[in-house]
XYZ file of C-alpha atoms in Angstrom:
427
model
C 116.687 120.421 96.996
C 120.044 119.335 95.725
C 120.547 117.567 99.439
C 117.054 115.698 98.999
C 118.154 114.433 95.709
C 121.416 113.051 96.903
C 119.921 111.049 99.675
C 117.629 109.902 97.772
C 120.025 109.034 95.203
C 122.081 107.303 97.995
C 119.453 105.548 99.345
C 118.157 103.668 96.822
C 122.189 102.630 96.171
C 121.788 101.692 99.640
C 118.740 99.173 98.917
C 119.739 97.654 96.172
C 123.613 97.153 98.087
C 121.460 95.347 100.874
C 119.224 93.044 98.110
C 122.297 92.109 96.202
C 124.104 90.992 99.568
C 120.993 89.209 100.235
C 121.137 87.409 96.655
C 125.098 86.675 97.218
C 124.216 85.302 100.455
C 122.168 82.385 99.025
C 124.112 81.760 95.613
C 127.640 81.374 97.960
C 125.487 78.907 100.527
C 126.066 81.674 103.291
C 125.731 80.624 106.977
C 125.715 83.352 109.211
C 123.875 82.198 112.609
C 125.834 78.653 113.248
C 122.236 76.885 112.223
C 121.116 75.902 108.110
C 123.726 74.756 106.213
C 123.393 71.293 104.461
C 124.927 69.515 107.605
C 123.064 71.977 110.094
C 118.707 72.340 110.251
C 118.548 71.601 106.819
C 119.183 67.917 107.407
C 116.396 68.424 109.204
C 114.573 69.810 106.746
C 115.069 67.103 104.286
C 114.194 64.667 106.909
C 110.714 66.164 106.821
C 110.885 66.502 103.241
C 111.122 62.760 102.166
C 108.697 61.912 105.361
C 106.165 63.916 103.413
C 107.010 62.783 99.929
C 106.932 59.396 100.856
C 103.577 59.497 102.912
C 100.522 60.601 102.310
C 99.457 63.932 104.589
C 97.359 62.231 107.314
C 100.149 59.714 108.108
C 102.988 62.396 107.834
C 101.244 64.354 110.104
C 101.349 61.189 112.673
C 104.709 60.950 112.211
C 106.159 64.229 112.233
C 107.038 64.194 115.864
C 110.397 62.411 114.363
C 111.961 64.968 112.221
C 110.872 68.725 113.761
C 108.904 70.308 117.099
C 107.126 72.571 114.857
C 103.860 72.277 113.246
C 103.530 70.730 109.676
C 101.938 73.375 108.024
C 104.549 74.084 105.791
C 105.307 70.691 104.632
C 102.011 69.773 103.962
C 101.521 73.653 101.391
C 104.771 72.386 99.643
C 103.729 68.957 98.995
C 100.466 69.930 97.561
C 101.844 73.297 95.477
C 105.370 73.169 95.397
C 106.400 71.238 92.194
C 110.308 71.090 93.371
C 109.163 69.544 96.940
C 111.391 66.500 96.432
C 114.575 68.255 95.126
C 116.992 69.728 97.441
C 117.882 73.086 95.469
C 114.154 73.569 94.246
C 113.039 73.579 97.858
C 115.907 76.170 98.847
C 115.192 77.980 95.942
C 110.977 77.990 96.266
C 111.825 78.989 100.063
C 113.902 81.743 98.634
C 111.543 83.090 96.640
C 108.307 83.287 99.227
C 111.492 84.800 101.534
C 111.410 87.740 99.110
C 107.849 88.862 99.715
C 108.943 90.023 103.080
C 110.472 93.206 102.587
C 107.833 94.142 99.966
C 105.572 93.487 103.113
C 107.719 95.359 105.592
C 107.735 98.149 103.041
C 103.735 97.972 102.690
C 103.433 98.226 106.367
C 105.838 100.960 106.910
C 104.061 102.850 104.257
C 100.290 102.520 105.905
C 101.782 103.672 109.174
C 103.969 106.314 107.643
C 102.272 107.451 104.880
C 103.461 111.243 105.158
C 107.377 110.192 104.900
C 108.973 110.211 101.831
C 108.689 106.434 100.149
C 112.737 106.044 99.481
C 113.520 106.698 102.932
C 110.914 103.902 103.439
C 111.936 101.493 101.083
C 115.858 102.083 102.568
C 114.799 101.196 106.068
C 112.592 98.132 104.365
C 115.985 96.903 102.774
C 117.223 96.593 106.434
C 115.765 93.333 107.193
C 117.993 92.068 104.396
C 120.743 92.341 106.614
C 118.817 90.171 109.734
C 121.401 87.130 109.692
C 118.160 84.704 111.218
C 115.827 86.164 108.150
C 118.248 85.059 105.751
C 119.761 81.868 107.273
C 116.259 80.725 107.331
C 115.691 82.208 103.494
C 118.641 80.543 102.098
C 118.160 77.129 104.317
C 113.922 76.239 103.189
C 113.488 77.082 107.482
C 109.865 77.558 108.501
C 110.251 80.889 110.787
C 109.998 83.142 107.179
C 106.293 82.143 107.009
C 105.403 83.239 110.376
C 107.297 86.437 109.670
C 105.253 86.506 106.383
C 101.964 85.767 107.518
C 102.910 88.215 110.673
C 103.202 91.320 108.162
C 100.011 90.343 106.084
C 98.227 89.907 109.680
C 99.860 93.626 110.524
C 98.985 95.507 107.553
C 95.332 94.836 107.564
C 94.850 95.334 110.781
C 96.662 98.600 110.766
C 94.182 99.148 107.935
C 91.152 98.610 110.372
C 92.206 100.604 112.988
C 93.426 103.533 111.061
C 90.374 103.636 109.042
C 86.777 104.264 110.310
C 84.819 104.550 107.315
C 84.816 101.314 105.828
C 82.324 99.789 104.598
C 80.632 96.923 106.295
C 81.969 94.007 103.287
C 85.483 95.557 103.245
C 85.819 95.917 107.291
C 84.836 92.510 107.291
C 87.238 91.300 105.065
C 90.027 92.950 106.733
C 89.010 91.259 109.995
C 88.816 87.613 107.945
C 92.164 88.360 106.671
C 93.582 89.324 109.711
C 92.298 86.381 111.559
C 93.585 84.109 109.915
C 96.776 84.978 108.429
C 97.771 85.824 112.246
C 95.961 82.241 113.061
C 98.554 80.814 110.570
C 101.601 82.529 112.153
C 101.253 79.902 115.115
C 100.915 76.936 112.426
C 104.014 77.683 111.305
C 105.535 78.248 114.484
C 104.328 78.170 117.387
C 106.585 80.933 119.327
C 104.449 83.668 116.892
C 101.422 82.972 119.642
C 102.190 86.579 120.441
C 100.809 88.198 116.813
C 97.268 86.302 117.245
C 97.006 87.774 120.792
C 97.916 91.365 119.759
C 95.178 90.994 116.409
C 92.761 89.730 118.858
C 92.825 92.736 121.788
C 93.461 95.514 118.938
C 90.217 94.163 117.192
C 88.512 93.906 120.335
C 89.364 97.089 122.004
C 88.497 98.992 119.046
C 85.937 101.868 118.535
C 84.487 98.776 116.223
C 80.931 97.565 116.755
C 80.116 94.678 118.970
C 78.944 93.093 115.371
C 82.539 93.169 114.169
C 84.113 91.887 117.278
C 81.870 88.772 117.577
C 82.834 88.020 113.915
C 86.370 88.104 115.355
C 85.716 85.356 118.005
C 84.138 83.211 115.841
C 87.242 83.291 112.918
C 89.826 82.805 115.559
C 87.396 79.476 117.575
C 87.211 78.221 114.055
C 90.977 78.669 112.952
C 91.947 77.256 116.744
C 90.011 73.449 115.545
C 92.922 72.345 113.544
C 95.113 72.599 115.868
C 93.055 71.608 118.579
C 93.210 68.088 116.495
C 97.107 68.524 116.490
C 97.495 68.582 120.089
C 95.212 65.535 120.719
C 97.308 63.555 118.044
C 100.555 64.567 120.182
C 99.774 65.173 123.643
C 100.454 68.747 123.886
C 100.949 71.677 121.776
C 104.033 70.620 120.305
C 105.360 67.359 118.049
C 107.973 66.929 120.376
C 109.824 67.721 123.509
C 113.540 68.424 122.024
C 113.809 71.901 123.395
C 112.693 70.846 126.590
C 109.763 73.313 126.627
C 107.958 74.131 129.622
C 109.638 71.198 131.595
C 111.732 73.718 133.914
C 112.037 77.156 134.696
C 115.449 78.616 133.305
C 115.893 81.247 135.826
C 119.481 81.908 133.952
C 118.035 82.767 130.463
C 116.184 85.738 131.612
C 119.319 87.772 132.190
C 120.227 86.758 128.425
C 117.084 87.444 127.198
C 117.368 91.089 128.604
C 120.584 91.454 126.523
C 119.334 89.973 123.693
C 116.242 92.438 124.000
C 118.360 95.616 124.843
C 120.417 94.712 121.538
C 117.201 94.886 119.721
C 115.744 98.116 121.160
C 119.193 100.307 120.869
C 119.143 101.557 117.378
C 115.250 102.957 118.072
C 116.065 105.134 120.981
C 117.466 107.539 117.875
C 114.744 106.993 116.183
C 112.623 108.458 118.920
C 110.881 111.911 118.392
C 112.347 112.930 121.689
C 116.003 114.008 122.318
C 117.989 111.510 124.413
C 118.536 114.219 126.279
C 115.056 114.669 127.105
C 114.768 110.722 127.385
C 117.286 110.560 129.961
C 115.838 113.263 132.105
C 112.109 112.209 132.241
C 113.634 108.171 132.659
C 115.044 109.715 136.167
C 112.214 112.225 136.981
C 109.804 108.994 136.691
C 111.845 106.200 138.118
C 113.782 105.818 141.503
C 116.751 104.056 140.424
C 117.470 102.630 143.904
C 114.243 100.211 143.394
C 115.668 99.397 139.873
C 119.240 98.557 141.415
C 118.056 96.602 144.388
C 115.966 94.375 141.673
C 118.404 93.481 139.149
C 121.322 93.123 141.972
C 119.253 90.622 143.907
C 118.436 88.825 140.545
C 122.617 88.545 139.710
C 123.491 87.720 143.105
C 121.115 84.521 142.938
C 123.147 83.621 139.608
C 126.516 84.106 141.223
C 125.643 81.528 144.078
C 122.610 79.445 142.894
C 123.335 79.217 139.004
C 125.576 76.579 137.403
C 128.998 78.173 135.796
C 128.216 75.563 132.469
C 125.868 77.594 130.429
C 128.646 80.732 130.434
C 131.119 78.759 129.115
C 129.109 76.153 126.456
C 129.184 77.724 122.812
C 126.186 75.202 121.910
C 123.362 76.586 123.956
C 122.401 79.960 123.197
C 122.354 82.508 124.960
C 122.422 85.596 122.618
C 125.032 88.146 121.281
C 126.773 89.357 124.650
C 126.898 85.611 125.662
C 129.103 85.460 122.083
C 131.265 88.642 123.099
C 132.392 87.116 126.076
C 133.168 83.921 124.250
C 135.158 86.234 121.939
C 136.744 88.377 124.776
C 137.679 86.588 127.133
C 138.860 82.822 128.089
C 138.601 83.397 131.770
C 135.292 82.373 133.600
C 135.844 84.852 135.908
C 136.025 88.031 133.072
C 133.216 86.367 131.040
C 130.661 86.138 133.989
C 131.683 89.730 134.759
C 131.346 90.972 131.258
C 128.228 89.097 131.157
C 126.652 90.752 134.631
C 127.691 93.957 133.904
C 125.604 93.541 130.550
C 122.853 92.185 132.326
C 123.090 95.651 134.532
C 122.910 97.880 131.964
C 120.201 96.201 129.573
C 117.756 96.184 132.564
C 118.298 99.861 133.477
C 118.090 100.131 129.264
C 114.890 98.354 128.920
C 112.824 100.304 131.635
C 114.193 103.840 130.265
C 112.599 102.555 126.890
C 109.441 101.109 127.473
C 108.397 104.648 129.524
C 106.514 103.419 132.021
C 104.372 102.164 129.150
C 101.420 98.988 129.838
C 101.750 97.533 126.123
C 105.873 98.013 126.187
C 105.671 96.002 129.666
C 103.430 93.124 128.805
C 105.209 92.577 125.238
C 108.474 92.827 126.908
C 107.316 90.140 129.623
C 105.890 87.997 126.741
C 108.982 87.415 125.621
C 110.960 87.376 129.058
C 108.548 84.459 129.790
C 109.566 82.608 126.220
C 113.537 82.781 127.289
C 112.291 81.317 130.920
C 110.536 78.078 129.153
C 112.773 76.831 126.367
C 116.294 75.164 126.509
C 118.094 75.893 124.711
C 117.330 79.359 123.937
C 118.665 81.063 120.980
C 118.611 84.885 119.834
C 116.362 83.499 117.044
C 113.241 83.501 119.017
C 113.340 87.093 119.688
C 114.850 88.622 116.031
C 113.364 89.879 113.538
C 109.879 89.595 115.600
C 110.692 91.859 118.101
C 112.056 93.976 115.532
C 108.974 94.395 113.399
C 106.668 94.908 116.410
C 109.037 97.600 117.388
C 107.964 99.461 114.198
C 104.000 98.621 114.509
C 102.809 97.132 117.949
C 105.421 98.929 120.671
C 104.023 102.343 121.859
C 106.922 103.960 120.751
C 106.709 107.506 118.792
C 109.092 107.368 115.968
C 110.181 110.255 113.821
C 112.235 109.038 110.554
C 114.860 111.031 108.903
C 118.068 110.130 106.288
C 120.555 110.111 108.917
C 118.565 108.281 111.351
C 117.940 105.739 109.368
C 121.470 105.700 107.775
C 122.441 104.819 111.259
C 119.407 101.955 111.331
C 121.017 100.507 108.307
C 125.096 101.033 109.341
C 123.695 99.332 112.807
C 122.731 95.997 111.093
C 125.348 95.817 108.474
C 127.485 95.550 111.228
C 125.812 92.982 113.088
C 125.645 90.890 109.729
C 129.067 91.520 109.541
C 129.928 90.617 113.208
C 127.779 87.179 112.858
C 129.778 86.435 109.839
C 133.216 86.909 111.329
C 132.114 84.436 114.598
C 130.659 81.961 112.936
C 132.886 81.513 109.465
């Protein structure tokens, strides 16, 4: 008893540590991913800012294309509801505050799914996200991706609430399925990367043990909520304002070996989270898989970036490329050790990522998803996979978690390093 009490005791210490650091963060103008700052994105912020202010809606929207390559959405809420639109701070500070609702969310969610745990060991690994260096970069810097995160949980939450419960009544269930069609609609007019949170709604709804009834009204929500931005891509000639990142206009055969590091950095802490020993893990990873398939794969994939790929992107500190590609920055000054370093991490994270996913349909195609992503966009930046991946970990992966004080004492040690690490490279 004395044991529960203490962690409990320690825990919430733990929460609060991570909220105050995220509070300290934004009063000291923190920049902890090498994007915000006032001479970073948020010069591109303002840039949409006084477009907005100084236009009315319908022509902003025409001219967007010149200050961002995401939709307006956001822009066009603050202008109508945000009284401190047109002041610098105030915008920060109104971005800030909507930023906030996110853990409170995270927490909601991880209490529908876990409801049996105990709610302080919830509310500890809640406080986590706190520690995400993207999540509060774009907090502290008015960034758009915290509304697609937000609207992401709201879309999550009911629809756990739909699957998990059968005996809803016919108002209520269709509430839920309102709700979650369109707050997962608005994820992608925010930002358009979050196409993947729409899709999953969309299947879970349809596959359900729902009625046909139900799953029409589903279709119809999403068709409507799709016009808007059916109107968008008309007014610029595809799906996004503009072209900057260079999406879709090549294949970036290079980026999916990043990706698979950036993904593998993701999924590490949840392996002990995992109701199975990694002992056990291990063994059935090898019982199920020949490894000599799985070597012959990811070789052949390396040897075509030793001879076909250009040696730039290793050594450019501009373009991405994810936390090993910033190791090896770190490391090493030769080109030789830092493609080594690099391939050998490569290696490992592909052997990684098939031992986690088990085989698993759902693990592959959300895993592929995002493979794709890294294979369209240049450049391509750790960003577009964290906290997202993170959060469907928890609620979309197939993954069977079991959640105890130590475990998630790890969780929380895990990312307060990784904070700390992003803090140390960039500042």
């Amino acid at each position: 008893m004395k044991t529960a009490l203490n962690s409990q005791s320690l825990s919430i210490i733990l929460s609060l540590l991570a909220a105050i650091s995220f509070f300290y963060g934004f009063i000291f103008d923190e920049i902890s991913i090498g994007a915000g700052g006032f001479d970073g994105d948020f010069k591109f912020v303002k840039k949409s800012i006084t477009l907005f202010s100084q236009n009315s809606i319908l022509e902003s929207i025409n001219l967007f294309s010149e200050t961002s390559n995401r939709p307006p959405l956001i822009y066009i809420m603050h202008k109508i509801l945000n009284p401190f639109f047109t002041d610098e701070l105030g915008f920060r500070k109104t971005v800030f505050g909507v930023s906030l609702l996110i853990p409170i969310l995270f927490f909601l969610c991880l209490k529908e799914k876990f409801h049996q745990e105990n709610k302080i060991l919830l509310l500890l690994l809640s406080s986590i996200i706190f520690f995400n260096p993207f999540y509060r970069t774009s907090s502290f810097w008015g960034l758009e991706e915290n509304y697609a995160i937000l609207t992401s949980l709201v879309s999550i939450l009911f629809l756990t609430k739909i699957l998990n419960y059968k005996n809803l009544n016919f108002w209520l269930l269709t509430f839920y399925i309102f709700l979650v069609c369109l707050f997962s609609s608005l994820t992608i007019y925010f930002d358009q990367k979050f196409l993947i949170i729409p899709l999953i709604c969309f299947f879970r709804i349809i596959l359900s043990h729902h009625s046909y009834l139900y799953k029409l009204f589903c279709v119809f929500m999403y068709i409507l909520f799709s016009i808007p931005y059916l109107f968008l891509i008309k007014l610029w000639g595809g799906i996004f304002p503009t072209n900057i990142y260079h999406i879709g206009s090549q294949f970036y055969f290079h980026h999916l070996g990043y990706a698979l590091t950036i993904i593998s950095f993701i999924f590490f802490p949840f392996v002990f989270l995992k109701s199975e020993k990694i002992k056990d893990q291990i063994s059935n990873f090898i019982r199920k898989n020949n490894p000599y398939v799985l070597l012959i794969i990811i070789l052949t994939y390396l040897i075509i970036l030793i001879f076909f790929i250009d040696d730039s992107f290793f050594e450019n500190e501009r373009d991405g490329g994810g936390i090993i590609k910033k190791i090896s920055l770190v490391l090493f000054s030769s080109l030789l050790l830092k493609k080594t370093f690099i391939f050998f991490a490569i290696l490992i994270s592909w052997f990684f990522i098939i031992f986690f996913i088990e085989k698993n349909k759902l693990n592959f195609l959300l895993t592929i998803y995002f493979l794709l992503i890294s294979s369209i966009v240049s450049p391509f930046f750790q960003e577009y996979f964290d906290p997202i991946i993170f959060i469907l970990l928890f609620f979309v992966y197939n993954i069977r978690l079991k959640l105890n004080y130590n475990r998630v004492y790890f969780f929380y040690i895990y990312f307060l390093v990784f904070l700390i690490g992003t803090h140390i490279y960039y500042n």
